[in-house]
Amino acid sequence: MATVDVTCAGCKFDYWIFIATFHRKDDLCYQFLREHGVLPTAVECPECHTPCKLRSDRRVWYCGRYRKQPKKKRSKQCNFSVSDFKGTFLEGTHLPVWQLVLFFNHCLQKQWDHATVFKCLQWSPNTSVDWRSFCSEVTLDWLKNQQPIGGDGVIVEIDETYFVKRKNNKGRNLNSVWLFGGIESVTKNKFIVPLLGKQRDRSVATLIPFIKKYILPGSTIVSDGWKAYELLGNKGFTHWVVNHSEHFVDPSDARECRLIRTVADSDHG
Ligand SMILES: [Zn+2]
Ligand SMILES: [Zn+2]
């Protein structure tokens, strides 16, 4: 019923510019959420099957279409309406949307702590803890429900990154995690998996099951020259090993990357 479109062509905000842009700007926040697939861009009336209009002052989509009634002179107005937030991450909240958007900025930019949130948003510790755990749940849910990417002839870049998180951005390292992921060069569809426990070895045995789970056969996988990936040619993928000293810039330039080795498709096992 609700249509969600992502029209973002790639935002570039740092933490402070984001705050400066969206602080107390509800309308900009709604636009931002709509451009990024959080809020619907269109809603269809389930009774009339026609597009609803957005009433921006009350944040509802409504139909209002007049329909002929059988055996009656007067047509009747459809009274279907639905909240702009229905079925989204924001359903049921009464907080101003700019505060939520800035809170997500604090979380995603790793600037989350009670003092910062209180200073910027005047939220109580309870509110910020609730929203922080809600954000974690959504992230976990996203991790669990990732769909495979790639496909015939689609270029997928894969890489590993080591993340270190310091408590409140100071002091000794407390947490670190290896992440393994892939991204389609053109659409930017991606998958990310944390490597936990024994998976931290990043061995062939660890990574191949993730590659098979999250990258469709026939994809062209581009990676740095790490030896674990040399086996990919036997798994139904074309694999290009890219030397990182030659910069990988753009998918249209992919063929100009220095190919150290190209392994052709063999069995799809
Ligand atoms: Zn964007
Ligand atoms: Zn209707």
PDB file of C-alpha atoms and ligand atoms in Angstrom:
ATOM      1  CA  MET A   1       0.000   0.000   0.000  1.00  0.00           C
ATOM      2  CA  ALA A   2       2.778   2.445   0.908  1.00  0.00           C
ATOM      3  CA  THR A   3       5.552   3.032  -1.604  1.00  0.00           C
ATOM      4  CA  VAL A   4       9.052   3.774  -0.429  1.00  0.00           C
ATOM      5  CA  ASP A   5      11.639   5.221  -2.818  1.00  0.00           C
ATOM      6  CA  VAL A   6      15.224   6.059  -2.083  1.00  0.00           C
ATOM      7  CA  THR A   7      16.230   9.098  -4.097  1.00  0.00           C
ATOM      8  CA  CYS A   8      19.436  10.012  -2.275  1.00  0.00           C
ATOM      9  CA  ALA A   9      22.342  10.335  -4.652  1.00  0.00           C
ATOM     10  CA  GLY A  10      24.846  10.146  -1.811  1.00  0.00           C
ATOM     11  CA  CYS A  11      24.837  12.567   1.111  1.00  0.00           C
ATOM     12  CA  LYS A  12      28.014  13.963   2.524  1.00  0.00           C
ATOM     13  CA  PHE A  13      27.443  15.171   6.079  1.00  0.00           C
ATOM     14  CA  ASP A  14      29.852  15.147   8.921  1.00  0.00           C
ATOM     15  CA  TYR A  15      28.584  15.127  12.507  1.00  0.00           C
ATOM     16  CA  TRP A  16      28.502  18.906  12.971  1.00  0.00           C
ATOM     17  CA  ILE A  17      27.185  19.814   9.527  1.00  0.00           C
ATOM     18  CA  PHE A  18      24.381  17.337  10.066  1.00  0.00           C
ATOM     19  CA  ILE A  19      23.442  19.044  13.348  1.00  0.00           C
ATOM     20  CA  ALA A  20      23.665  22.511  11.787  1.00  0.00           C
ATOM     21  CA  THR A  21      21.464  21.428   8.880  1.00  0.00           C
ATOM     22  CA  PHE A  22      18.678  19.646  10.748  1.00  0.00           C
ATOM     23  CA  HIS A  23      18.489  21.311  14.168  1.00  0.00           C
ATOM     24  CA  ARG A  24      14.854  22.394  14.678  1.00  0.00           C
ATOM     25  CA  LYS A  25      14.117  21.868  10.956  1.00  0.00           C
ATOM     26  CA  ASP A  26      11.210  19.405  10.992  1.00  0.00           C
ATOM     27  CA  ASP A  27      10.321  19.919   7.326  1.00  0.00           C
ATOM     28  CA  LEU A  28      13.883  19.219   6.198  1.00  0.00           C
ATOM     29  CA  CYS A  29      13.929  16.119   8.413  1.00  0.00           C
ATOM     30  CA  TYR A  30      10.740  14.753   6.854  1.00  0.00           C
ATOM     31  CA  GLN A  31      12.200  15.334   3.406  1.00  0.00           C
ATOM     32  CA  PHE A  32      15.458  13.664   4.435  1.00  0.00           C
ATOM     33  CA  LEU A  33      13.630  10.609   5.845  1.00  0.00           C
ATOM     34  CA  ARG A  34      11.531  10.335   2.699  1.00  0.00           C
ATOM     35  CA  GLU A  35      14.581  10.548   0.422  1.00  0.00           C
ATOM     36  CA  HIS A  36      16.224   7.751   2.386  1.00  0.00           C
ATOM     37  CA  GLY A  37      13.408   5.237   2.385  1.00  0.00           C
ATOM     38  CA  VAL A  38      12.287   5.682   6.001  1.00  0.00           C
ATOM     39  CA  LEU A  39       8.967   7.405   5.260  1.00  0.00           C
ATOM     40  CA  PRO A  40       6.655   6.571   2.341  1.00  0.00           C
ATOM     41  CA  THR A  41       6.787   8.577  -0.880  1.00  0.00           C
ATOM     42  CA  ALA A  42       3.285   7.461  -1.913  1.00  0.00           C
ATOM     43  CA  VAL A  43       0.328   5.705  -0.290  1.00  0.00           C
ATOM     44  CA  GLU A  44      -2.509   4.000  -2.150  1.00  0.00           C
ATOM     45  CA  CYS A  45      -6.029   3.916  -0.732  1.00  0.00           C
ATOM     46  CA  PRO A  46      -6.868   0.228  -0.159  1.00  0.00           C
ATOM     47  CA  GLU A  47     -10.541   0.833  -1.007  1.00  0.00           C
ATOM     48  CA  CYS A  48     -10.327   3.151  -4.028  1.00  0.00           C
ATOM     49  CA  HIS A  49      -6.913   1.998  -5.287  1.00  0.00           C
ATOM     50  CA  THR A  50      -5.990   5.594  -6.003  1.00  0.00           C
ATOM     51  CA  PRO A  51      -3.107   7.680  -4.628  1.00  0.00           C
ATOM     52  CA  CYS A  52      -3.637   9.398  -1.267  1.00  0.00           C
ATOM     53  CA  LYS A  53      -2.568  12.950  -0.495  1.00  0.00           C
ATOM     54  CA  LEU A  54      -0.292  13.913   2.371  1.00  0.00           C
ATOM     55  CA  ARG A  55      -1.700  16.365   4.883  1.00  0.00           C
ATOM     56  CA  SER A  56       1.574  17.742   6.141  1.00  0.00           C
ATOM     57  CA  ASP A  57       0.226  19.671   9.160  1.00  0.00           C
ATOM     58  CA  ARG A  58      -1.190  16.481  10.715  1.00  0.00           C
ATOM     59  CA  ARG A  59       1.260  13.972   9.204  1.00  0.00           C
ATOM     60  CA  VAL A  60      -1.475  11.796   7.697  1.00  0.00           C
ATOM     61  CA  TRP A  61      -2.103  10.426   4.228  1.00  0.00           C
ATOM     62  CA  TYR A  62      -5.776  10.672   3.304  1.00  0.00           C
ATOM     63  CA  CYS A  63      -7.948   9.612   0.378  1.00  0.00           C
ATOM     64  CA  GLY A  64     -10.995  11.925   0.250  1.00  0.00           C
ATOM     65  CA  ARG A  65     -12.139  10.580  -3.107  1.00  0.00           C
ATOM     66  CA  TYR A  66     -15.854  10.744  -3.944  1.00  0.00           C
ATOM     67  CA  ARG A  67     -17.329   7.439  -5.028  1.00  0.00           C
ATOM     68  CA  LYS A  68     -20.702   6.711  -6.576  1.00  0.00           C
ATOM     69  CA  GLN A  69     -22.884   4.541  -4.363  1.00  0.00           C
ATOM     70  CA  PRO A  70     -25.086   1.916  -5.950  1.00  0.00           C
ATOM     71  CA  LYS A  71     -28.762   2.981  -6.174  1.00  0.00           C
ATOM     72  CA  LYS A  72     -28.077   6.379  -4.552  1.00  0.00           C
ATOM     73  CA  LYS A  73     -27.922   9.850  -6.035  1.00  0.00           C
ATOM     74  CA  ARG A  74     -25.200  11.184  -3.802  1.00  0.00           C
ATOM     75  CA  SER A  75     -21.636  10.016  -4.036  1.00  0.00           C
ATOM     76  CA  LYS A  76     -19.864   9.308  -0.780  1.00  0.00           C
ATOM     77  CA  GLN A  77     -16.467  10.605   0.260  1.00  0.00           C
ATOM     78  CA  CYS A  78     -13.868   7.982   1.170  1.00  0.00           C
ATOM     79  CA  ASN A  79     -12.619   8.569   4.707  1.00  0.00           C
ATOM     80  CA  PHE A  80      -9.501   6.398   4.570  1.00  0.00           C
ATOM     81  CA  SER A  81      -6.476   7.939   6.277  1.00  0.00           C
ATOM     82  CA  VAL A  82      -3.237   6.595   7.711  1.00  0.00           C
ATOM     83  CA  SER A  83      -0.397   8.088   9.757  1.00  0.00           C
ATOM     84  CA  ASP A  84       2.749   9.074   7.867  1.00  0.00           C
ATOM     85  CA  PHE A  85       4.667   7.012  10.443  1.00  0.00           C
ATOM     86  CA  LYS A  86       2.491   3.871  10.181  1.00  0.00           C
ATOM     87  CA  GLY A  87       4.639   0.770   9.792  1.00  0.00           C
ATOM     88  CA  THR A  88       7.882   2.740  10.065  1.00  0.00           C
ATOM     89  CA  PHE A  89      10.627   2.989  12.634  1.00  0.00           C
ATOM     90  CA  LEU A  90       8.942   6.153  13.995  1.00  0.00           C
ATOM     91  CA  GLU A  91       5.455   4.755  14.579  1.00  0.00           C
ATOM     92  CA  GLY A  92       4.005   5.763  17.935  1.00  0.00           C
ATOM     93  CA  THR A  93       6.498   8.458  18.859  1.00  0.00           C
ATOM     94  CA  HIS A  94       5.452  11.933  19.971  1.00  0.00           C
ATOM     95  CA  LEU A  95       8.933  13.422  19.944  1.00  0.00           C
ATOM     96  CA  PRO A  96       9.698  16.147  17.393  1.00  0.00           C
ATOM     97  CA  VAL A  97      11.148  14.496  14.321  1.00  0.00           C
ATOM     98  CA  TRP A  98      14.243  16.748  14.235  1.00  0.00           C
ATOM     99  CA  GLN A  99      15.204  15.441  17.697  1.00  0.00           C
ATOM    100  CA  LEU A 100      14.969  11.850  16.500  1.00  0.00           C
ATOM    101  CA  VAL A 101      16.975  12.553  13.373  1.00  0.00           C
ATOM    102  CA  LEU A 102      19.697  14.268  15.429  1.00  0.00           C
ATOM    103  CA  PHE A 103      19.672  11.373  17.890  1.00  0.00           C
ATOM    104  CA  PHE A 104      20.327   8.918  15.036  1.00  0.00           C
ATOM    105  CA  ASN A 105      23.191  11.182  14.007  1.00  0.00           C
ATOM    106  CA  HIS A 106      24.659  10.905  17.530  1.00  0.00           C
ATOM    107  CA  CYS A 107      24.349   7.110  17.414  1.00  0.00           C
ATOM    108  CA  LEU A 108      25.648   6.561  13.916  1.00  0.00           C
ATOM    109  CA  GLN A 109      28.548   8.966  14.329  1.00  0.00           C
ATOM    110  CA  LYS A 110      29.514   7.279  17.614  1.00  0.00           C
ATOM    111  CA  GLN A 111      28.884  10.454  19.612  1.00  0.00           C
ATOM    112  CA  TRP A 112      26.324   8.817  21.816  1.00  0.00           C
ATOM    113  CA  ASP A 113      26.436   9.385  25.541  1.00  0.00           C
ATOM    114  CA  HIS A 114      23.912  10.801  28.027  1.00  0.00           C
ATOM    115  CA  ALA A 115      25.752  14.109  28.471  1.00  0.00           C
ATOM    116  CA  THR A 116      25.930  14.857  24.746  1.00  0.00           C
ATOM    117  CA  VAL A 117      22.344  13.853  24.133  1.00  0.00           C
ATOM    118  CA  PHE A 118      21.118  15.865  27.114  1.00  0.00           C
ATOM    119  CA  LYS A 119      23.077  18.903  26.002  1.00  0.00           C
ATOM    120  CA  CYS A 120      21.797  18.773  22.423  1.00  0.00           C
ATOM    121  CA  LEU A 121      18.252  17.471  22.863  1.00  0.00           C
ATOM    122  CA  GLN A 122      17.362  17.817  26.553  1.00  0.00           C
ATOM    123  CA  TRP A 123      16.378  14.160  26.572  1.00  0.00           C
ATOM    124  CA  SER A 124      16.363  12.355  29.898  1.00  0.00           C
ATOM    125  CA  PRO A 125      18.712   9.370  30.272  1.00  0.00           C
ATOM    126  CA  ASN A 126      15.644   7.078  30.154  1.00  0.00           C
ATOM    127  CA  THR A 127      14.528   8.395  26.785  1.00  0.00           C
ATOM    128  CA  SER A 128      17.991   8.186  25.305  1.00  0.00           C
ATOM    129  CA  VAL A 129      18.580   4.664  26.642  1.00  0.00           C
ATOM    130  CA  ASP A 130      15.251   3.522  25.174  1.00  0.00           C
ATOM    131  CA  TRP A 131      16.022   4.961  21.767  1.00  0.00           C
ATOM    132  CA  ARG A 132      19.591   3.665  21.864  1.00  0.00           C
ATOM    133  CA  SER A 133      18.410   0.105  22.446  1.00  0.00           C
ATOM    134  CA  PHE A 134      15.720   0.538  19.818  1.00  0.00           C
ATOM    135  CA  CYS A 135      18.425   1.586  17.322  1.00  0.00           C
ATOM    136  CA  SER A 136      20.463  -1.499  18.279  1.00  0.00           C
ATOM    137  CA  GLU A 137      17.451  -3.749  17.708  1.00  0.00           C
ATOM    138  CA  VAL A 138      16.873  -2.267  14.277  1.00  0.00           C
ATOM    139  CA  THR A 139      20.544  -2.734  13.409  1.00  0.00           C
ATOM    140  CA  LEU A 140      20.476  -6.365  14.562  1.00  0.00           C
ATOM    141  CA  ASP A 141      17.295  -6.986  12.639  1.00  0.00           C
ATOM    142  CA  TRP A 142      18.890  -5.485   9.524  1.00  0.00           C
ATOM    143  CA  LEU A 143      21.985  -7.663   9.979  1.00  0.00           C
ATOM    144  CA  LYS A 144      19.862 -10.805  10.290  1.00  0.00           C
ATOM    145  CA  ASN A 145      17.651 -10.070   7.297  1.00  0.00           C
ATOM    146  CA  GLN A 146      20.232  -9.042   4.735  1.00  0.00           C
ATOM    147  CA  GLN A 147      19.550 -10.185   1.194  1.00  0.00           C
ATOM    148  CA  PRO A 148      22.251 -11.497  -1.143  1.00  0.00           C
ATOM    149  CA  ILE A 149      23.698  -8.995  -3.615  1.00  0.00           C
ATOM    150  CA  GLY A 150      25.297  -9.248  -7.055  1.00  0.00           C
ATOM    151  CA  GLY A 151      24.282 -11.609  -9.840  1.00  0.00           C
ATOM    152  CA  ASP A 152      25.346 -12.319 -13.414  1.00  0.00           C
ATOM    153  CA  GLY A 153      28.029  -9.863 -14.443  1.00  0.00           C
ATOM    154  CA  VAL A 154      27.478  -7.601 -11.420  1.00  0.00           C
ATOM    155  CA  ILE A 155      30.657  -6.264  -9.849  1.00  0.00           C
ATOM    156  CA  VAL A 156      30.858  -6.711  -6.085  1.00  0.00           C
ATOM    157  CA  GLU A 157      33.759  -5.281  -4.106  1.00  0.00           C
ATOM    158  CA  ILE A 158      34.593  -7.148  -0.914  1.00  0.00           C
ATOM    159  CA  ASP A 159      36.809  -6.106   1.943  1.00  0.00           C
ATOM    160  CA  GLU A 160      37.480  -6.473   5.638  1.00  0.00           C
ATOM    161  CA  THR A 161      37.794  -3.670   8.163  1.00  0.00           C
ATOM    162  CA  TYR A 162      38.932  -3.590  11.741  1.00  0.00           C
ATOM    163  CA  PHE A 163      36.854  -1.363  14.008  1.00  0.00           C
ATOM    164  CA  VAL A 164      37.998  -0.101  17.377  1.00  0.00           C
ATOM    165  CA  LYS A 165      35.591   1.618  19.730  1.00  0.00           C
ATOM    166  CA  ARG A 166      36.797   3.621  22.703  1.00  0.00           C
ATOM    167  CA  LYS A 167      34.488   4.360  25.572  1.00  0.00           C
ATOM    168  CA  ASN A 168      33.275   7.973  25.242  1.00  0.00           C
ATOM    169  CA  ASN A 169      35.981   8.444  22.614  1.00  0.00           C
ATOM    170  CA  LYS A 170      38.770   8.403  25.164  1.00  0.00           C
ATOM    171  CA  GLY A 171      40.813   6.043  27.258  1.00  0.00           C
ATOM    172  CA  ARG A 172      41.980   2.531  26.487  1.00  0.00           C
ATOM    173  CA  ASN A 173      40.539   0.482  23.653  1.00  0.00           C
ATOM    174  CA  LEU A 174      37.589  -1.442  24.990  1.00  0.00           C
ATOM    175  CA  ASN A 175      35.966  -3.054  22.009  1.00  0.00           C
ATOM    176  CA  SER A 176      37.181  -4.071  18.610  1.00  0.00           C
ATOM    177  CA  VAL A 177      35.584  -6.058  15.854  1.00  0.00           C
ATOM    178  CA  TRP A 178      36.432  -7.306  12.394  1.00  0.00           C
ATOM    179  CA  LEU A 179      33.758  -6.621   9.806  1.00  0.00           C
ATOM    180  CA  PHE A 180      33.533  -8.352   6.462  1.00  0.00           C
ATOM    181  CA  GLY A 181      31.351  -6.938   3.730  1.00  0.00           C
ATOM    182  CA  GLY A 182      30.615  -6.450   0.079  1.00  0.00           C
ATOM    183  CA  ILE A 183      29.102  -3.670  -1.999  1.00  0.00           C
ATOM    184  CA  GLU A 184      27.755  -3.559  -5.538  1.00  0.00           C
ATOM    185  CA  SER A 185      29.723  -0.936  -7.422  1.00  0.00           C
ATOM    186  CA  VAL A 186      26.732   0.530  -9.231  1.00  0.00           C
ATOM    187  CA  THR A 187      23.696   0.239  -6.926  1.00  0.00           C
ATOM    188  CA  LYS A 188      25.668   0.373  -3.646  1.00  0.00           C
ATOM    189  CA  ASN A 189      23.599  -2.562  -2.350  1.00  0.00           C
ATOM    190  CA  LYS A 190      25.663  -4.082   0.385  1.00  0.00           C
ATOM    191  CA  PHE A 191      26.041  -6.716   3.081  1.00  0.00           C
ATOM    192  CA  ILE A 192      28.054  -6.514   6.294  1.00  0.00           C
ATOM    193  CA  VAL A 193      28.822  -9.270   8.782  1.00  0.00           C
ATOM    194  CA  PRO A 194      30.742  -9.035  12.060  1.00  0.00           C
ATOM    195  CA  LEU A 195      33.386 -11.730  12.449  1.00  0.00           C
ATOM    196  CA  LEU A 196      33.007 -13.091  15.949  1.00  0.00           C
ATOM    197  CA  GLY A 197      34.905 -15.672  18.008  1.00  0.00           C
ATOM    198  CA  LYS A 198      36.869 -18.043  15.798  1.00  0.00           C
ATOM    199  CA  GLN A 199      35.743 -16.112  12.707  1.00  0.00           C
ATOM    200  CA  ARG A 200      38.238 -13.440  13.687  1.00  0.00           C
ATOM    201  CA  ASP A 201      40.871 -15.536  11.924  1.00  0.00           C
ATOM    202  CA  ARG A 202      39.381 -14.336   8.564  1.00  0.00           C
ATOM    203  CA  SER A 203      40.452 -17.620   7.014  1.00  0.00           C
ATOM    204  CA  VAL A 204      39.177 -19.148   3.792  1.00  0.00           C
ATOM    205  CA  ALA A 205      36.955 -21.459   5.812  1.00  0.00           C
ATOM    206  CA  THR A 206      35.438 -18.464   7.612  1.00  0.00           C
ATOM    207  CA  LEU A 207      34.834 -16.160   4.667  1.00  0.00           C
ATOM    208  CA  ILE A 208      33.720 -18.499   1.903  1.00  0.00           C
ATOM    209  CA  PRO A 209      30.392 -19.393   3.610  1.00  0.00           C
ATOM    210  CA  PHE A 210      29.576 -15.670   3.931  1.00  0.00           C
ATOM    211  CA  ILE A 211      30.486 -15.075   0.287  1.00  0.00           C
ATOM    212  CA  LYS A 212      28.252 -17.966  -0.776  1.00  0.00           C
ATOM    213  CA  LYS A 213      25.411 -16.751   1.446  1.00  0.00           C
ATOM    214  CA  TYR A 214      25.502 -13.067   0.531  1.00  0.00           C
ATOM    215  CA  ILE A 215      26.854 -12.905  -3.041  1.00  0.00           C
ATOM    216  CA  LEU A 216      24.922 -14.480  -5.895  1.00  0.00           C
ATOM    217  CA  PRO A 217      26.753 -16.828  -8.299  1.00  0.00           C
ATOM    218  CA  GLY A 218      27.937 -15.201 -11.510  1.00  0.00           C
ATOM    219  CA  SER A 219      29.019 -12.027  -9.708  1.00  0.00           C
ATOM    220  CA  THR A 220      32.395 -10.572 -10.462  1.00  0.00           C
ATOM    221  CA  ILE A 221      34.124 -10.167  -7.135  1.00  0.00           C
ATOM    222  CA  VAL A 222      36.766  -7.514  -6.775  1.00  0.00           C
ATOM    223  CA  SER A 223      39.035  -7.601  -3.777  1.00  0.00           C
ATOM    224  CA  ASP A 224      42.524  -6.884  -2.679  1.00  0.00           C
ATOM    225  CA  GLY A 225      45.094  -9.564  -3.158  1.00  0.00           C
ATOM    226  CA  TRP A 226      44.500 -11.474   0.006  1.00  0.00           C
ATOM    227  CA  LYS A 227      45.116 -15.155  -0.572  1.00  0.00           C
ATOM    228  CA  ALA A 228      41.835 -16.441   0.861  1.00  0.00           C
ATOM    229  CA  TYR A 229      39.943 -15.127  -2.127  1.00  0.00           C
ATOM    230  CA  GLU A 230      42.011 -16.987  -4.692  1.00  0.00           C
ATOM    231  CA  LEU A 231      39.703 -19.951  -4.289  1.00  0.00           C
ATOM    232  CA  LEU A 232      36.630 -18.052  -5.432  1.00  0.00           C
ATOM    233  CA  GLY A 233      36.951 -19.035  -9.073  1.00  0.00           C
ATOM    234  CA  ASN A 234      35.914 -22.525  -8.064  1.00  0.00           C
ATOM    235  CA  LYS A 235      32.744 -21.305  -6.349  1.00  0.00           C
ATOM    236  CA  GLY A 236      30.857 -19.911  -9.340  1.00  0.00           C
ATOM    237  CA  PHE A 237      32.321 -16.426  -9.172  1.00  0.00           C
ATOM    238  CA  THR A 238      34.652 -14.539 -11.429  1.00  0.00           C
ATOM    239  CA  HIS A 239      37.267 -13.061  -9.196  1.00  0.00           C
ATOM    240  CA  TRP A 240      39.479 -10.108  -9.898  1.00  0.00           C
ATOM    241  CA  VAL A 241      42.275  -9.472  -7.536  1.00  0.00           C
ATOM    242  CA  VAL A 242      42.959  -5.770  -7.364  1.00  0.00           C
ATOM    243  CA  ASN A 243      46.222  -4.372  -6.191  1.00  0.00           C
ATOM    244  CA  HIS A 244      45.271  -1.615  -3.751  1.00  0.00           C
ATOM    245  CA  SER A 245      48.285   0.438  -4.724  1.00  0.00           C
ATOM    246  CA  GLU A 246      46.439   0.930  -8.014  1.00  0.00           C
ATOM    247  CA  HIS A 247      43.395   2.857  -6.885  1.00  0.00           C
ATOM    248  CA  PHE A 248      40.008   1.307  -7.587  1.00  0.00           C
ATOM    249  CA  VAL A 249      37.946   4.321  -8.495  1.00  0.00           C
ATOM    250  CA  ASP A 250      34.783   3.668 -10.431  1.00  0.00           C
ATOM    251  CA  PRO A 251      33.000   0.594 -11.820  1.00  0.00           C
ATOM    252  CA  SER A 252      33.315   1.938 -15.357  1.00  0.00           C
ATOM    253  CA  ASP A 253      37.068   1.993 -14.808  1.00  0.00           C
ATOM    254  CA  ALA A 254      37.111  -1.480 -13.334  1.00  0.00           C
ATOM    255  CA  ARG A 255      38.651  -3.045 -16.386  1.00  0.00           C
ATOM    256  CA  GLU A 256      41.461  -0.588 -16.188  1.00  0.00           C
ATOM    257  CA  CYS A 257      42.368  -1.673 -12.697  1.00  0.00           C
ATOM    258  CA  ARG A 258      45.497  -3.684 -12.702  1.00  0.00           C
ATOM    259  CA  LEU A 259      44.299  -7.252 -12.754  1.00  0.00           C
ATOM    260  CA  ILE A 260      46.802  -9.457 -11.128  1.00  0.00           C
ATOM    261  CA  ARG A 261      44.779 -12.546 -11.795  1.00  0.00           C
ATOM    262  CA  THR A 262      41.451 -13.362 -13.402  1.00  0.00           C
ATOM    263  CA  VAL A 263      39.910 -16.670 -12.513  1.00  0.00           C
ATOM    264  CA  ALA A 264      37.192 -17.790 -14.877  1.00  0.00           C
ATOM    265  CA  ASP A 265      33.949 -19.422 -13.774  1.00  0.00           C
ATOM    266  CA  SER A 266      34.207 -23.136 -13.372  1.00  0.00           C
ATOM    267  CA  ASP A 267      31.773 -25.261 -11.387  1.00  0.00           C
ATOM    268  CA  HIS A 268      28.956 -23.502  -9.513  1.00  0.00           C
ATOM    269  CA  GLY A 269      29.337 -25.610  -6.380  1.00  0.00           C
TER     270      GLY A 269
HETATM  271 ZN    ZN B   1      21.565  10.540   1.508  1.00  0.00          ZN
HETATM  272 ZN    ZN B   2     -10.303   5.871  -0.812  1.00  0.00          ZN
END
